XYZ file of C-alpha atoms in Angstrom:
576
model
C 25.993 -67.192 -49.506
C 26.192 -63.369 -49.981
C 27.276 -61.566 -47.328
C 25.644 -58.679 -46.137
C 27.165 -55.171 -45.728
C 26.607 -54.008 -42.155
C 26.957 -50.861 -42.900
C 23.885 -50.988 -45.269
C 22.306 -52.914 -42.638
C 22.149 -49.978 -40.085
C 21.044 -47.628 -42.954
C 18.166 -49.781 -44.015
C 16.891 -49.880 -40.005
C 17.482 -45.910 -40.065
C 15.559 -45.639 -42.840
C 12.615 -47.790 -42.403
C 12.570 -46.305 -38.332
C 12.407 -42.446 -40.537
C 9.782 -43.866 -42.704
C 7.137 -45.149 -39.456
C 8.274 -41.804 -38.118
C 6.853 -39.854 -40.738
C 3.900 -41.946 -41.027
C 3.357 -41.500 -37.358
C 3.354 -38.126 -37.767
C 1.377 -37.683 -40.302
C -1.341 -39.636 -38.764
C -0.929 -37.522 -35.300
C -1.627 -34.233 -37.714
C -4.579 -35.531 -39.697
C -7.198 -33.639 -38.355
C -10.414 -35.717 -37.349
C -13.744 -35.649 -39.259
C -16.825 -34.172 -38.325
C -19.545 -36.646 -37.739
C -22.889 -36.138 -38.529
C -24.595 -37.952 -35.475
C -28.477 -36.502 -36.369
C -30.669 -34.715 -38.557
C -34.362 -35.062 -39.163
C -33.377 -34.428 -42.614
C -30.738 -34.263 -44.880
C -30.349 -32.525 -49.042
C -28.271 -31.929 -51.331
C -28.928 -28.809 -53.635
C -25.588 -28.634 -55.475
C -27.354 -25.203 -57.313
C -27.997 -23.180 -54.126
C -25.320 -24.914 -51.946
C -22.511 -26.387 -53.494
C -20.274 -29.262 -51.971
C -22.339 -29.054 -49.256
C -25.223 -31.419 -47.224
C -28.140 -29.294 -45.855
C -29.306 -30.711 -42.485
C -32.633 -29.162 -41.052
C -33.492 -30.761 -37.571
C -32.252 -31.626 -34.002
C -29.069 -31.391 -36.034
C -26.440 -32.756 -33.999
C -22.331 -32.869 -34.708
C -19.876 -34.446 -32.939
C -16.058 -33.442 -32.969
C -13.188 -34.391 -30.878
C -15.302 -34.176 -27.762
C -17.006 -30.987 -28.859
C -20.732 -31.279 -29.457
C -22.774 -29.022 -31.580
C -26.342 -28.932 -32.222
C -28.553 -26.027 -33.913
C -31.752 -26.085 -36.163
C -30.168 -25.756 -39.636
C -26.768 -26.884 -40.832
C -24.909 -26.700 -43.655
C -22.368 -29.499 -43.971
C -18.979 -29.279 -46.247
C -17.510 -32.408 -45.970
C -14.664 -32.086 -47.840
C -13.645 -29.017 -46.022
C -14.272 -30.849 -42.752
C -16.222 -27.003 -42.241
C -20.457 -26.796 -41.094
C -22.415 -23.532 -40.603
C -24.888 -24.019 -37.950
C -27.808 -21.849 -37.953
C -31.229 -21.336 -35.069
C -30.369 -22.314 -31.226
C -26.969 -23.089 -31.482
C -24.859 -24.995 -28.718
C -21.310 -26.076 -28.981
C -20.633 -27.804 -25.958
C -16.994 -29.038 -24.831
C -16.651 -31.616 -21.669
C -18.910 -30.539 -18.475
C -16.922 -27.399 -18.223
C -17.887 -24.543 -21.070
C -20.750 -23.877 -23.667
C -21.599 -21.510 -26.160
C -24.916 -20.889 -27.826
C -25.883 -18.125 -30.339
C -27.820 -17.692 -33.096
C -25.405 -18.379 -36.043
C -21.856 -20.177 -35.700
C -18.962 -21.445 -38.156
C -17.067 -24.496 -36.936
C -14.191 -25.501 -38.992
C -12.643 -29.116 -37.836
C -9.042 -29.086 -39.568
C -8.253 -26.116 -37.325
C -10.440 -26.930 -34.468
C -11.770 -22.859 -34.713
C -15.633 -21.808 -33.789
C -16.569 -18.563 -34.930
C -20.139 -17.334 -33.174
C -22.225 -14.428 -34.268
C -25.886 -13.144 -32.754
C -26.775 -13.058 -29.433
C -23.364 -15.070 -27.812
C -23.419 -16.594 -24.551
C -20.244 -18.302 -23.230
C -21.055 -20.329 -19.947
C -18.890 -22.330 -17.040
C -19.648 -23.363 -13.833
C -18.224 -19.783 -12.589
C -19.056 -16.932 -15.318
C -21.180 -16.264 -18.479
C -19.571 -13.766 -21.242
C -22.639 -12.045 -23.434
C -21.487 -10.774 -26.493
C -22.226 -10.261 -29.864
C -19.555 -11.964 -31.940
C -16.812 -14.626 -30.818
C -13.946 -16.645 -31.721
C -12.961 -19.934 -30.278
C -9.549 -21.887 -30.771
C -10.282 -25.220 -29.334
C -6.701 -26.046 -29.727
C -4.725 -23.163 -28.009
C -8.320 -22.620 -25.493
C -9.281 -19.500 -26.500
C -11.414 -17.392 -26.708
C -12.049 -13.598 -28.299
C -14.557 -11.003 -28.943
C -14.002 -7.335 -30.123
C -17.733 -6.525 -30.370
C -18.137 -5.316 -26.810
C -19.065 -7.918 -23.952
C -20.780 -8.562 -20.349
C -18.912 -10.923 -18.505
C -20.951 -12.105 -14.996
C -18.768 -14.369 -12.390
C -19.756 -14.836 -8.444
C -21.081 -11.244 -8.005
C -19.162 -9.280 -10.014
C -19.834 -7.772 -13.697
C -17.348 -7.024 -16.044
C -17.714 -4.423 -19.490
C -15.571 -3.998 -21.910
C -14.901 -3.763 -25.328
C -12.325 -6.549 -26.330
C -11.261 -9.296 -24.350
C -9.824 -12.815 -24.394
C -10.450 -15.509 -22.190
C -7.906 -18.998 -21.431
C -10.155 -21.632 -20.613
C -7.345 -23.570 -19.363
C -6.194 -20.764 -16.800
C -10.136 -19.199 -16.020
C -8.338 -15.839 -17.015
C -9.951 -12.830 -19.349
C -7.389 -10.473 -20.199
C -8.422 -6.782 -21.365
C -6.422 -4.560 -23.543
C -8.750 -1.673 -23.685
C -11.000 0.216 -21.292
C -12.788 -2.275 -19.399
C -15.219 -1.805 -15.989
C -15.574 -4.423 -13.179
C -18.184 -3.751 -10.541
C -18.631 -5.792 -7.012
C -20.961 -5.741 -4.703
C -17.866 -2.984 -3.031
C -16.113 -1.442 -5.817
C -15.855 -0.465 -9.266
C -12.425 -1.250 -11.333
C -11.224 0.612 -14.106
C -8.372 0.172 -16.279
C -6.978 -0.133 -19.600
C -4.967 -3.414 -19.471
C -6.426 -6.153 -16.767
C -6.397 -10.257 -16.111
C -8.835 -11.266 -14.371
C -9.197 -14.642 -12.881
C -13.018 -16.050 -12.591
C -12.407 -18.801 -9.725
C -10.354 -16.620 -7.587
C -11.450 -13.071 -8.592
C -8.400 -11.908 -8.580
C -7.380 -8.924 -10.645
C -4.274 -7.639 -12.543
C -4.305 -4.309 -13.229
C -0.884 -2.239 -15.460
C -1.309 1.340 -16.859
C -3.547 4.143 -15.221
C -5.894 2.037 -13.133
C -8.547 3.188 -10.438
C -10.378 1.306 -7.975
C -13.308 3.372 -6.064
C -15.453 2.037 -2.947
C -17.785 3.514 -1.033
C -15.354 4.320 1.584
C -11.785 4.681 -0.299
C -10.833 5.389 -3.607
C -7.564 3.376 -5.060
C -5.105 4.392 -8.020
C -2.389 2.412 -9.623
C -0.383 1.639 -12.279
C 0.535 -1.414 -11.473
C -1.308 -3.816 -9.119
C -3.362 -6.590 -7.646
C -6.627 -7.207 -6.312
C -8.747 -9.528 -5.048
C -12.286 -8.529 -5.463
C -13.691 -11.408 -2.846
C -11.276 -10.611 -0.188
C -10.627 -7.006 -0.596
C -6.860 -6.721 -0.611
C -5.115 -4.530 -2.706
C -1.127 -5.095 -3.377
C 0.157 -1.884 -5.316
C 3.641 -1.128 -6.792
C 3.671 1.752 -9.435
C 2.560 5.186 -8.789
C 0.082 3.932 -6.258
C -2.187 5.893 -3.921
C -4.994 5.121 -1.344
C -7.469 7.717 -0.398
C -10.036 7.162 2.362
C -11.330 9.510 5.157
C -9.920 12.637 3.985
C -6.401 10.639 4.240
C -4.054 10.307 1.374
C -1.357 7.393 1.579
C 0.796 7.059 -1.039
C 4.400 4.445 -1.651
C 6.587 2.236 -4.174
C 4.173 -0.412 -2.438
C 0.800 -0.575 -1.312
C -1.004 -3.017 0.865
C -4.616 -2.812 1.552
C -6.656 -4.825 3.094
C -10.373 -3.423 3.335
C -12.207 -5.657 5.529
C -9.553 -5.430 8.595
C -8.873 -1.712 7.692
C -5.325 -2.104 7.806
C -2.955 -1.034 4.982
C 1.197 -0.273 4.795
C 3.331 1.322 3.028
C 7.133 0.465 1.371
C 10.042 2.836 0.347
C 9.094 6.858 -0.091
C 6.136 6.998 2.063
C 4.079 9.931 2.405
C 0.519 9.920 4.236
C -1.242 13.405 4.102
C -4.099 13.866 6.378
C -6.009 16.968 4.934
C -8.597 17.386 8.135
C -5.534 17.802 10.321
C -3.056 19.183 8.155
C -0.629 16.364 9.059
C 2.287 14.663 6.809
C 3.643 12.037 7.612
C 6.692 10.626 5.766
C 9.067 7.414 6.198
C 9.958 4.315 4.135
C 7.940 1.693 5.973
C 4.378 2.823 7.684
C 1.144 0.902 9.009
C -1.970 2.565 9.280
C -5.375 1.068 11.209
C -8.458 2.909 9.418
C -10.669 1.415 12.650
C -8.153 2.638 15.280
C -7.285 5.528 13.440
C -4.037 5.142 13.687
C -1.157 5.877 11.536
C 3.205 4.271 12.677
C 6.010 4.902 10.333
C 9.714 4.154 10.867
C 12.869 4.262 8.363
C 13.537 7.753 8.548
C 9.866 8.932 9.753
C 9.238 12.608 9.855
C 5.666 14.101 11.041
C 5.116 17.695 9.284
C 2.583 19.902 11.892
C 1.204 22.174 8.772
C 0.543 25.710 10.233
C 1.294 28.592 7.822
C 4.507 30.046 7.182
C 5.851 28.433 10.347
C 5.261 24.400 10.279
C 6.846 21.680 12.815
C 8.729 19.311 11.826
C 9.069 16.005 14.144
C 11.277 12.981 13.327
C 11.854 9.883 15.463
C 13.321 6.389 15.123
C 9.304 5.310 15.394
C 6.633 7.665 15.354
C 2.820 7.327 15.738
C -0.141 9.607 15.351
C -3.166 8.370 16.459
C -6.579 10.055 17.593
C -10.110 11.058 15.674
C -9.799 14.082 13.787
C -8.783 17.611 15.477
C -8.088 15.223 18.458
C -4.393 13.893 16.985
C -1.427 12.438 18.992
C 1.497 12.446 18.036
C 4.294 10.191 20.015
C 8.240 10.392 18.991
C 10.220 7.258 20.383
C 13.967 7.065 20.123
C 16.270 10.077 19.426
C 13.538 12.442 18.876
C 13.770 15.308 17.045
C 12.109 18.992 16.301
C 12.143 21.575 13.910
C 10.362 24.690 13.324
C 11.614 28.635 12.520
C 13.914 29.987 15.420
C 13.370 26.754 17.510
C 14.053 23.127 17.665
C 15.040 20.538 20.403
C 16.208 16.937 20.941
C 14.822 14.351 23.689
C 14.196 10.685 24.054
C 10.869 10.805 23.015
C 8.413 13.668 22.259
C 4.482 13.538 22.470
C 2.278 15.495 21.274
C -1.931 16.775 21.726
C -3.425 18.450 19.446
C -6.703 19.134 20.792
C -4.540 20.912 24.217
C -1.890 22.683 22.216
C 0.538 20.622 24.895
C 4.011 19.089 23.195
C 6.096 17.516 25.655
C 9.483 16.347 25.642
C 10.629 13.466 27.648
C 13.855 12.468 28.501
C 17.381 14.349 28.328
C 15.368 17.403 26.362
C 16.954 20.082 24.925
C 15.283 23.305 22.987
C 17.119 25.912 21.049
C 15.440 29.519 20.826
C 17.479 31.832 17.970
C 20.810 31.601 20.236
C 19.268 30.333 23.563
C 19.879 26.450 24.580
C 17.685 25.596 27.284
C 17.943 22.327 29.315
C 16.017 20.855 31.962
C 14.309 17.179 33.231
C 11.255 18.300 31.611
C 10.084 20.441 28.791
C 6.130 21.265 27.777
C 5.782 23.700 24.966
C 1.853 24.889 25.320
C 0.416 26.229 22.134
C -2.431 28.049 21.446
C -5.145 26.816 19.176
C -6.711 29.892 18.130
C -4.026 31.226 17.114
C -2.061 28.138 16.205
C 0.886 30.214 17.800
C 3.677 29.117 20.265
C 2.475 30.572 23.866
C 4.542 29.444 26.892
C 7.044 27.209 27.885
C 7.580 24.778 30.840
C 11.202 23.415 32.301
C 10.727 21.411 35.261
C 13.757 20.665 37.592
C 16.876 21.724 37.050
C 16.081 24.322 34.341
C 19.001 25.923 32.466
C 19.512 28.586 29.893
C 22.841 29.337 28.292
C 23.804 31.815 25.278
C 26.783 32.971 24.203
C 28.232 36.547 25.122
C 27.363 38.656 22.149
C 31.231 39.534 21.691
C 33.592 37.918 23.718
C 33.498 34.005 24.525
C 31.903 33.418 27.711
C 28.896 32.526 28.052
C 25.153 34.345 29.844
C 24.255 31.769 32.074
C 20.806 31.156 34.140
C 19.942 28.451 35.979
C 16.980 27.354 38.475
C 14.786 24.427 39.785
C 11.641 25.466 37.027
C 11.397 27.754 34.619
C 7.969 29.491 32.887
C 8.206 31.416 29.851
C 5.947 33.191 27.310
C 6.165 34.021 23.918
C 5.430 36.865 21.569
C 5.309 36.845 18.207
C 6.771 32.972 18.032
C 9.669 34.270 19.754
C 10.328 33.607 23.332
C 9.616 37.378 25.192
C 9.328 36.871 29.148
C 11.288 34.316 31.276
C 11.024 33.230 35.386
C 13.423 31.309 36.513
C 12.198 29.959 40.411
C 14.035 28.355 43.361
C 17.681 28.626 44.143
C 18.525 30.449 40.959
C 21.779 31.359 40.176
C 23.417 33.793 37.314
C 26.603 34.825 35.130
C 25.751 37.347 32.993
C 28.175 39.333 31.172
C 27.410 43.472 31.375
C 27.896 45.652 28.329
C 27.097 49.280 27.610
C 25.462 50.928 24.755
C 28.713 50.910 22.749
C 28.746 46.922 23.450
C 32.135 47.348 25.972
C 32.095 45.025 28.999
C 31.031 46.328 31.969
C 31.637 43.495 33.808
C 30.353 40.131 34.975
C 27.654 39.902 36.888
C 27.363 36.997 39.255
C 24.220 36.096 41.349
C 22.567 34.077 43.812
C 18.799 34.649 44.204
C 15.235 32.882 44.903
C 13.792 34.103 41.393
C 14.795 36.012 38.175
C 13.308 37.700 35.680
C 14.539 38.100 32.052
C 12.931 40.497 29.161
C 14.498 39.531 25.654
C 14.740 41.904 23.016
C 15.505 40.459 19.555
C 16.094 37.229 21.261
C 18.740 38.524 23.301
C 18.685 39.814 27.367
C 17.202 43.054 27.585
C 16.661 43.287 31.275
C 17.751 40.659 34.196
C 15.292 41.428 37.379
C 16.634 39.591 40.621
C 14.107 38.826 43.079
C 13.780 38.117 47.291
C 17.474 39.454 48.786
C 19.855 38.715 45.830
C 23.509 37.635 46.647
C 25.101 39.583 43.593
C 28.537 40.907 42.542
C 30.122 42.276 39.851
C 33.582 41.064 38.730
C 36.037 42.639 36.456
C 36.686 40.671 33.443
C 40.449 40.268 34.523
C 39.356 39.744 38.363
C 37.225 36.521 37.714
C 38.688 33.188 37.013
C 37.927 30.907 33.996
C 36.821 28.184 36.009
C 34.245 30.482 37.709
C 32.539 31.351 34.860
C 30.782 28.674 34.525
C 27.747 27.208 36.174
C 27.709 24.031 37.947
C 25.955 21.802 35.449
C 27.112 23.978 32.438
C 27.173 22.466 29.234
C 27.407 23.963 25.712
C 26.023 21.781 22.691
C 25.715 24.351 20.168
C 27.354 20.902 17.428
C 24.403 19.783 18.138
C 22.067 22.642 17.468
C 19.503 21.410 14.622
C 19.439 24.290 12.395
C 17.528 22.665 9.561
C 15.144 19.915 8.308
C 18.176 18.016 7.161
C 19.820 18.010 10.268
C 16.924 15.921 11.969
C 18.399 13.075 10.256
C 21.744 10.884 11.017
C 24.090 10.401 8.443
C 22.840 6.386 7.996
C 19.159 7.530 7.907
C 20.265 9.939 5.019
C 22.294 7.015 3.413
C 19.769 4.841 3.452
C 17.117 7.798 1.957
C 19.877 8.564 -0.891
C 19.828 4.328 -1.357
C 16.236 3.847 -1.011
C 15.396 7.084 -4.007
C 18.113 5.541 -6.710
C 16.641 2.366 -6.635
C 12.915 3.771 -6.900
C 13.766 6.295 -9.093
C 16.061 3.616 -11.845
C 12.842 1.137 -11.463
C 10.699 3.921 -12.729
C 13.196 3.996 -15.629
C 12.574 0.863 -16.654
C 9.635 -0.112 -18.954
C 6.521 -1.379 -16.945
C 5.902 -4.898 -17.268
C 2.330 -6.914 -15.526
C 3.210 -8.118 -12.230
C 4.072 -11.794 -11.790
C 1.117 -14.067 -10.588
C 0.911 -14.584 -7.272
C 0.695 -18.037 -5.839
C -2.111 -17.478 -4.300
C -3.738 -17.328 -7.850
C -2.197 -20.602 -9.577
C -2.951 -22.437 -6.919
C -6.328 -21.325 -5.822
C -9.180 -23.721 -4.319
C -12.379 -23.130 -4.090
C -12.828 -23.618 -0.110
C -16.351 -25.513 0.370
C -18.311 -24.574 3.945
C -20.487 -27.194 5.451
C -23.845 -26.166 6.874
C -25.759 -27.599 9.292
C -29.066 -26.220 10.082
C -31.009 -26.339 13.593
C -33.055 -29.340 12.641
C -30.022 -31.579 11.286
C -27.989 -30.508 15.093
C -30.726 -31.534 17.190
C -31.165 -34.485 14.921
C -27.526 -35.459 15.110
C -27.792 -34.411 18.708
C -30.804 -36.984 19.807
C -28.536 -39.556 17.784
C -25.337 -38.946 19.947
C -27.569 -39.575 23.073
C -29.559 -42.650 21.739
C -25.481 -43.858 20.956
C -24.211 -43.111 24.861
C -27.604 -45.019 26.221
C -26.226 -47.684 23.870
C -23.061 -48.078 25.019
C -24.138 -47.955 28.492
C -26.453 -50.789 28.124
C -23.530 -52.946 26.417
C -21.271 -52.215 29.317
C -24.008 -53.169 31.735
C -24.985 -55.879 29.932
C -21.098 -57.678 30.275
């Protein structure tokens, strides 16, 4: 017997497995037929339709699953192609179906095209349109004929759009309008979801309520809920309030929004900014918190305050604002600034107070004390007088030489004049240094004094006149006749390194650090080309969440049933 080469053994079993491959294959890609499941009647007219059947009545086609009826149908078999005309309903599982007056369905490709009066229903939306294509196999579904999409509420207009069965998503390219029972949507490029509601908006996009009006250029929202997440360009205007961030949060119902990364929130009523990289702001409390570098800008013309914090918050109704500084608090404005723990701030009594360890600068004058209130006046919106309670202390340095003026007292009152500090009375067991010159700015002499009050007129911000009150103890020393360590008041300390002398230096070098960081890496994203935000979670996995209701006659129903149960049980147990 022959033997057989197993070499051309294994190439006959490769073969033949390549052979049922192919065959397999080409059965998998043979499209099905359509089937003709009823007609009232059927013709052939090979003159006025050629290669096709004419079907007139209750005409019904089955395909893959699909089901088609109409009043009139002409049938190309060879093509595997039909033209329904009158009433016609393509219906695919219990999920979508689209009727309209004329459609083409073409079986090799699985494709419906729809024409005249199109309406595409599922459980959750109808689209009306005028014309529409349908790819069975990839799910969707297009129309560039204008359309009026209605889902759970909300109405949608535009004049392309595309919807994936498969996802419940339309997608927009051009200018399309959603309006909710809250809010109208515009944009030029949006997904919407039908079974969540949720909304994708990229490129110049506006949402407007009643109460707020929303702008972004790239964002989400969830028309059921009423949140808003924002990334690009992004602003939120509501009662006269302007917030604006890399990244928005909104949430409507609760009032509540915040704010990521290059924060500003302008309120226009009060003429208040507020800037920082992270804020929260409560619409219902009306109340506004910022950290990360916060800074609250007090607008009053030509001469604005400036007041940064670790943590600030402004809160109040309008012309009623608070403002509150916590944690190395800081103060800028022209010719004066200060430093405390924490600062806080009225607006409706003009009353600023600083709170622990304070410290104010006027031009060249560094005042200390326990307590500082700076009183404004609203009419005006002027500076007006100034409080230091216990242990009040005034220092500035000798015009010339290097000592230093020096007053000191338990309180101290001043006024001001022209947003410059004028008049000054310094009360209860006051005590001076104060360093004489004449008109040709030679030293007199130093002037040292114990007293119950004093009195100081500034000129230009510096002494003019120094009235002491109620049997001063006073002497004047020669220059050369007064020691160095008497020349300074008990308590004296000079800070002038830490004099704020700008906007800038409200900041620490890490909080300007992290501002330099925080800008690069906005301003490079801005660089780059816009892309849709990624889907949230909350989208892909959404669930419709079911409530159960029980009306008053099922309680007391279920009620009389729960007590006819316990007399039950109780006759059981008496029973044994």
């Amino acid at each position: 017997m022959a033997k057989i080469n197993p070499l051309k053994k294994h190439l006959f079993f490769i073969n033949i497995c390549i052979i049922l491959f192919c065959f397999n294959t080409a059965l998998a890609q043979t499209p099905k037929k359509i089937i003709i499941e009823h007609s009232d009647f059927a013709d052939i007219n090979q003159l006025q339709i050629p290669d096709a059947a004419l079907l007139t009545g209750n005409v019904r086609v089955n395909h893959d699953g699909a089901i088609l009826t109409c009043n009139k149908a002409y049938w190309f078999q060879k093509e595997n192609y039909i033209k329904a005309f009158g009433n016609v309903q393509i219906i695919q599982g219990d999920t979508l179906t689209m009727t309209s007056k004329y459609a083409e369905y073409n079986g090799n490709i699985k494709q419906a095209y729809a024409t005249g009066d199109v309406v595409l229903r599922s459980p959750d939306m109808s689209l009306v349109t005028d014309t529409l294509n349908f790819n069975r196999n990839s799910q969707e579904a297009y129309y560039t004929t204008g359309g009026v999409i209605n889902n759970k509420g909300n109405s949608l207009k535009s004049k392309s759009g595309k919807y994936y069965v498969a996802q419940k998503k339309y997608q927009f390219l051009t200018a399309v309008v959603i309006k909710t029972p809250e809010n109208t949507i515009k944009s030029n490029h949006l997904d919407y979801y039908t079974n969540s509601g949720h909304s994708y908006l990229l490129g110049p996009s506006t949402i407007d309520g009643k109460d707020n009006k929303i702008y972004t250029e790239n964002g989400f929202y969830d028309t059921k809920k009423d949140i808003a997440r924002l990334q690009r360009n992004s602003k939120i205007e509501y009662n006269n309030r302007l917030i604006e961030g890399d990244s928005l949060f909104y949430n409507k119902k609760r009032g509540f929004a915040s704010a990521t990364n290059n924060v500003k929130i302008t309120d226009t009523v009060n003429k208040i900014i507020v800037k920082g990289h992270y804020a929260e702001i409560y619409k219902f409390k009306d109340s506004v918190y910022v950290t990360k570098r916060a800074l609250a800008i007090s607008l009053i013309e030509r001469d604005s305050v400036y007041i940064h914090a670790q943590k600030l918050m402004i809160t109040g109704k309008e012309n009623n604002r608070i403002i509150r500084g916590f944690k190395d608090a800081k103060f800028y404005k022209l010719n004066l600034s200060g430093k405390c723990d924490s600062i806080h701030s009225d607006q409706k009594k003009a009353l600023t107070k600083l709170i622990g360890r304070p410290i104010l600068w006027n031009f060249e004058n560094q005042m200390t004390g326990d307590i500082m209130h700076l009183i404004g006046n609203n009419k005006t919106q002027q500076l007006d007088s100034l409080k230091v309670l216990n242990n009040a202390f005034i220092v500035s340095k000798d015009t010339i030489g290097i000592g230093f003026n020096q007053v000191k007292g338990q309180n101290l009152y001043g006024k001001f004049k022209d947003k410059t500090l004028d008049n000054v009375d310094i009360i209860k067991n006051t005590e001076v240094i104060y360093y004489m010159r004449n008109d040709k700015q030679e030293l007199i002499g130093i002037n040292k004094s114990v007293c119950s009050k004093i009195n100081l007129t500034l000129d230009k911000n510096k002494i003019d006149a120094l009235t002491l009150f109620d049997k001063p103890d006073s002497d004047i020393y020669p220059e050369k006749d007064l020691p160095e360590n008497a020349r300074k008041l008990r308590g004296f300390i000079w800070r002038e390194d830490e004099r704020i002398k700008s906007i800038d230096d409200l900041f620490t070098k890490e909080e300007n650090e992290m501002n330099d960081k925080i800008i690069k890496e906005s301003n490079a994203k801005k660089a780059k080309a816009d892309v849709p935000m990624k889907v949230r979670k909350e989208t892909l996995e959404y669930k419709e969440t079911k409530k159960l209701y029980i009306n008053r006659c099922n309680v007391t129903t279920l009620s009389k049933l729960i007590d006819i149960l316990h007399l039950s049980m109780d006759f059981i147990i008496q029973s044994q």
